[in-house]
Amino acid sequence: MARISESTVRRLSHYYRVLEEVAGEGQRVISSHRLAEREGVTSAQVRKDLSCFGSFGRRGLGYDVRHLREQIRGILGLSRRWRVAIAGAGHIGSALLAYRGFGEQGFDVVAVFDSSPQRIGRPAGDLAVRPMNSLSARDAIDVGVVATPPGAAQDVADAMVAAGVRGILNFAPRKLHVPAAVALRHVEMTVELESLSFALSQPRAGRRPRAVE
Amino acid sequence: MARISESTVRRLSHYYRVLEEVAGEGQRVISSHRLAEREGVTSAQVRKDLSCFGSFGRRGLGYDVRHLREQIRGILGLSRRWRVAIAGAGHIGSALLAYRGFGEQGFDVVAVFDSSPQRIGRPAGDLAVRPMNSLSARDAIDVGVVATPPGAAQDVADAMVAAGVRGILNFAPRKLHVPAAVALRHVEMTVELESLSFALSQPRAGRRPRAVE
DNA sequence: TTTTGTGAACGTGTTCACAGCG
DNA sequence: CGCTGTGAACACGTTCACAAAA
């Protein structure tokens, strides 16, 4: 089985959402063409992506919606739960804590940290905000979420790595350096905004690849 | 001047941040190599990206930090201001409203909408939450931010398009369909999370280094 | 000499087109 | 026949390598 590209994984995540929707509509079977249509990609892309992980379809028929959904669920690791720590109890951190979808995807927020004395000890959902330096390997955190100001982000990431996290989701607009064994993903709101600003600044009505339909 | 790839624009946004930092450190000149190093790309990449827009460097010397920063600022359309409307006064919408970086990038939030009667009329920063259906072309919105539950996202986007927005930033985990002339960007927190989940599920050859304390 | 700007080479992800199978 | 699975062709973004300039 060849190396899986990041784009393939991201599309898998999209397919998964479409399949949940389609299953909700009572559809039992879906073709790569229909799935592609809903997601805005080509049917060949769908088949290629899926074929990285096995043969889930039936020729002449299509894919069983429930079965495919469960397969993707397994592939994406959504069948198990992950222990998450959020660093930064500001606006973003608080919003994330309150975000229900987090738990629905298998991520349990088990600790919230901040370095500001004013915030430490304050209730945050079912939890209380802990001082940043109290994070340790004993917390057994799988995924750390960096929701601090940019200036603190690298230090926080270092602390997370020292505490043994295996993945980091970074919301701060700064490049983080972590060991290769730690998975790192970046939610780049700033970049999306500036990319939007660029598109809006272009003279002619933009024919941008991401503006489909 | 050839077509600009989306990746190039996104990197430009990164370079811009590095340049602000470097300018703050008092550096007056920076080479493509140093810039690349800080951003985690190759120096050829930096030069190629910049060369799409002109010749900003001096051979044998490098790039003038302030000048390059201002050039990129102009290219990304950050020299002017955009009128922004946020739809959805829930956790994400509120966090965005409180986010200062928004304004620093030239985006003025001039209206907040929601369809829930409980939220309408409530103060939101300097603004008051308005009923979703009160959005109209008279608001002269440039950019709409979709921060609603997924089920409402498409309707809200349609309303924004009808009100004449030129760009949409979507936080809802659902594909939006908009006319090609409307720029669309997606903050895919869900996808990043699931991509992390996938990475964590892979049987990694190199086990993570032991947590040292 | 240093470092940019850029055509050429390269690699990777996407699309095509069809063989294979129900 | 219809639709999947997949090698081959293609497109596009990245890297290389070097001529040109300071």
GROMACS .gro file of C-alpha atoms in nm, chain A residues 4 6 9-10 13-14 17 21 38-40 53 75-78 82 91 95-96 98-99 102 105 107 136-137 143 162 164 166-169 171 173-175 180-181 183 185-201 205-213, chain B residues 3-4 6 9-10 13-14 17 21 38-40 53 75-78 82 91 95-96 98-99 102 105 107 143 166-169 171 173-175 177-201 204 206-208 211-213:
model
  134
    4ILE     CA    1  -0.103   0.828   0.143
    6GLU     CA    2  -0.225   1.457   0.279
    9VAL     CA    3  -0.670   1.213   0.383
   10ARG     CA    4  -0.838   1.553   0.375
   13SER     CA    5  -1.268   1.349   0.576
   14HIS     CA    6  -1.498   1.525   0.329
   17ARG     CA    7  -1.924   1.391   0.602
   21GLU     CA    8  -2.550   1.303   0.522
   38ARG     CA    9  -2.158   1.625  -0.390
   39GLU     CA   10  -1.804   1.691  -0.288
   40GLY     CA   11  -1.698   1.889  -0.595
   53PHE     CA   12  -0.706   0.160   0.134
   75ILE     CA   13  -0.920   0.462   0.846
   76LEU     CA   14  -0.939   0.810   0.997
   77GLY     CA   15  -0.907   0.669   1.345
   78LEU     CA   16  -1.245   0.802   1.451
   82TRP     CA   17  -0.821   1.076   2.198
   91HIS     CA   18  -1.149   3.345   2.311
   95ALA     CA   19  -1.487   2.850   2.194
   96LEU     CA   20  -1.313   2.518   2.128
   98ALA     CA   21  -1.764   2.472   2.416
   99TYR     CA   22  -1.760   2.320   2.068
  102PHE     CA   23  -1.500   1.809   1.917
  105GLN     CA   24  -1.527   1.326   1.647
  107PHE     CA   25  -1.173   1.402   2.096
  136SER     CA   26   0.312   1.660   3.252
  137ALA     CA   27   0.337   1.312   3.107
  143VAL     CA   28  -0.329   1.575   2.124
  162ALA     CA   29   0.794   1.718   2.663
  164GLY     CA   30   0.455   1.325   2.538
  166ARG     CA   31   0.172   1.267   1.973
  167GLY     CA   32  -0.008   1.541   1.782
  168ILE     CA   33  -0.054   1.916   1.794
  169LEU     CA   34  -0.326   2.131   1.643
  171PHE     CA   35  -0.433   2.787   1.596
  173PRO     CA   36  -0.036   3.227   1.336
  174ARG     CA   37   0.321   3.110   1.378
  175LYS     CA   38   0.523   2.820   1.244
  180ALA     CA   39   0.920   1.461   1.324
  181ALA     CA   40   0.741   1.196   1.529
  183ALA     CA   41   0.204   1.514   1.398
  185ARG     CA   42  -0.163   2.049   1.183
  186HIS     CA   43  -0.231   2.417   1.149
  187VAL     CA   44  -0.566   2.599   1.140
  188GLU     CA   45  -0.461   2.904   0.940
  189MET     CA   46  -0.744   3.150   0.978
  190THR     CA   47  -0.509   3.439   0.915
  191VAL     CA   48  -0.386   3.287   0.592
  192GLU     CA   49  -0.740   3.218   0.471
  193LEU     CA   50  -0.834   3.576   0.544
  194GLU     CA   51  -0.536   3.718   0.362
  195SER     CA   52  -0.589   3.482   0.073
  196LEU     CA   53  -0.945   3.612   0.056
  197SER     CA   54  -0.817   3.967   0.069
  198PHE     CA   55  -0.583   3.887  -0.221
  199ALA     CA   56  -0.863   3.739  -0.429
  200LEU     CA   57  -1.084   4.041  -0.363
  201SER     CA   58  -0.803   4.272  -0.469
  205ALA     CA   59  -1.393   3.854  -1.121
  206GLY     CA   60  -1.186   3.567  -0.992
  207ARG     CA   61  -1.203   3.223  -1.142
  208ARG     CA   62  -1.053   3.062  -0.837
  209PRO     CA   63  -1.028   2.684  -0.814
  210ARG     CA   64  -1.195   2.680  -0.474
  211ALA     CA   65  -1.495   2.879  -0.582
  212VAL     CA   66  -1.685   2.597  -0.746
  213GLU     CA   67  -2.031   2.599  -0.906
  216ARG     CA   68  -0.149   3.293  -1.301
  217ILE     CA   69  -0.076   3.293  -0.930
  219GLU     CA   70  -0.314   2.942  -0.431
  222VAL     CA   71  -0.059   3.336  -0.206
  223ARG     CA   72  -0.066   3.135   0.113
  226SER     CA   73   0.095   3.546   0.383
  227HIS     CA   74   0.356   3.350   0.577
  230ARG     CA   75   0.441   3.749   0.904
  234GLU     CA   76   0.886   3.975   1.295
  251ARG     CA   77   1.241   3.077   0.901
  252GLU     CA   78   0.940   2.968   0.706
  253GLY     CA   79   1.047   2.609   0.643
  266PHE     CA   80   0.493   3.990  -0.872
  288ILE     CA   81  -0.021   4.247  -0.311
  289LEU     CA   82  -0.235   4.079  -0.044
  290GLY     CA   83  -0.470   4.376  -0.039
  291LEU     CA   84  -0.395   4.451   0.325
  295TRP     CA   85  -1.285   4.540   0.411
  304HIS     CA   86  -1.917   3.030   2.019
  308ALA     CA   87  -1.472   3.440   1.944
  309LEU     CA   88  -1.415   3.591   1.599
  311ALA     CA   89  -1.353   3.942   2.002
  312TYR     CA   90  -1.046   3.849   1.795
  315PHE     CA   91  -0.921   4.056   1.254
  318GLN     CA   92  -0.547   4.266   0.904
  320PHE     CA   93  -1.111   4.356   0.832
  356VAL     CA   94  -1.679   3.965   0.314
  379ARG     CA   95  -1.755   3.941  -0.288
  380GLY     CA   96  -1.598   3.685  -0.057
  381ILE     CA   97  -1.702   3.427   0.200
  382LEU     CA   98  -1.503   3.270   0.479
  384PHE     CA   99  -1.620   2.791   0.927
  386PRO     CA  100  -1.799   2.183   0.803
  387ARG     CA  101  -2.002   2.178   0.483
  388LYS     CA  102  -1.925   2.248   0.121
  390HIS     CA  103  -2.193   2.652  -0.344
  391VAL     CA  104  -2.149   3.011  -0.456
  392PRO     CA  105  -2.117   3.184  -0.794
  393ALA     CA  106  -1.767   3.175  -0.941
  394ALA     CA  107  -1.731   3.549  -0.898
  395VAL     CA  108  -1.754   3.512  -0.520
  396ALA     CA  109  -1.426   3.411  -0.356
  397LEU     CA  110  -1.465   3.129  -0.109
  398ARG     CA  111  -1.228   3.008   0.159
  399HIS     CA  112  -1.282   2.739   0.416
  400VAL     CA  113  -1.142   2.709   0.768
  401GLU     CA  114  -1.153   2.332   0.804
  402MET     CA  115  -1.100   2.263   1.170
  403THR     CA  116  -1.285   1.935   1.139
  404VAL     CA  117  -1.064   1.820   0.856
  405GLU     CA  118  -0.746   1.916   1.042
  406LEU     CA  119  -0.864   1.723   1.344
  407GLU     CA  120  -0.949   1.414   1.143
  408SER     CA  121  -0.623   1.439   0.956
  409LEU     CA  122  -0.447   1.444   1.294
  410SER     CA  123  -0.651   1.148   1.403
  411PHE     CA  124  -0.542   0.962   1.090
  412ALA     CA  125  -0.177   1.045   1.148
  413LEU     CA  126  -0.199   0.929   1.509
  414SER     CA  127  -0.358   0.603   1.399
  417ARG     CA  128   0.466   0.482   1.306
  419GLY     CA  129   0.984   0.589   1.456
  420ARG     CA  130   0.829   0.584   1.797
  421ARG     CA  131   0.813   0.917   1.969
  424ALA     CA  132   0.901   1.207   2.763
  425VAL     CA  133   1.180   1.355   2.964
  426GLU     CA  134   1.101   1.545   3.279
   0.00000   0.00000   0.00000
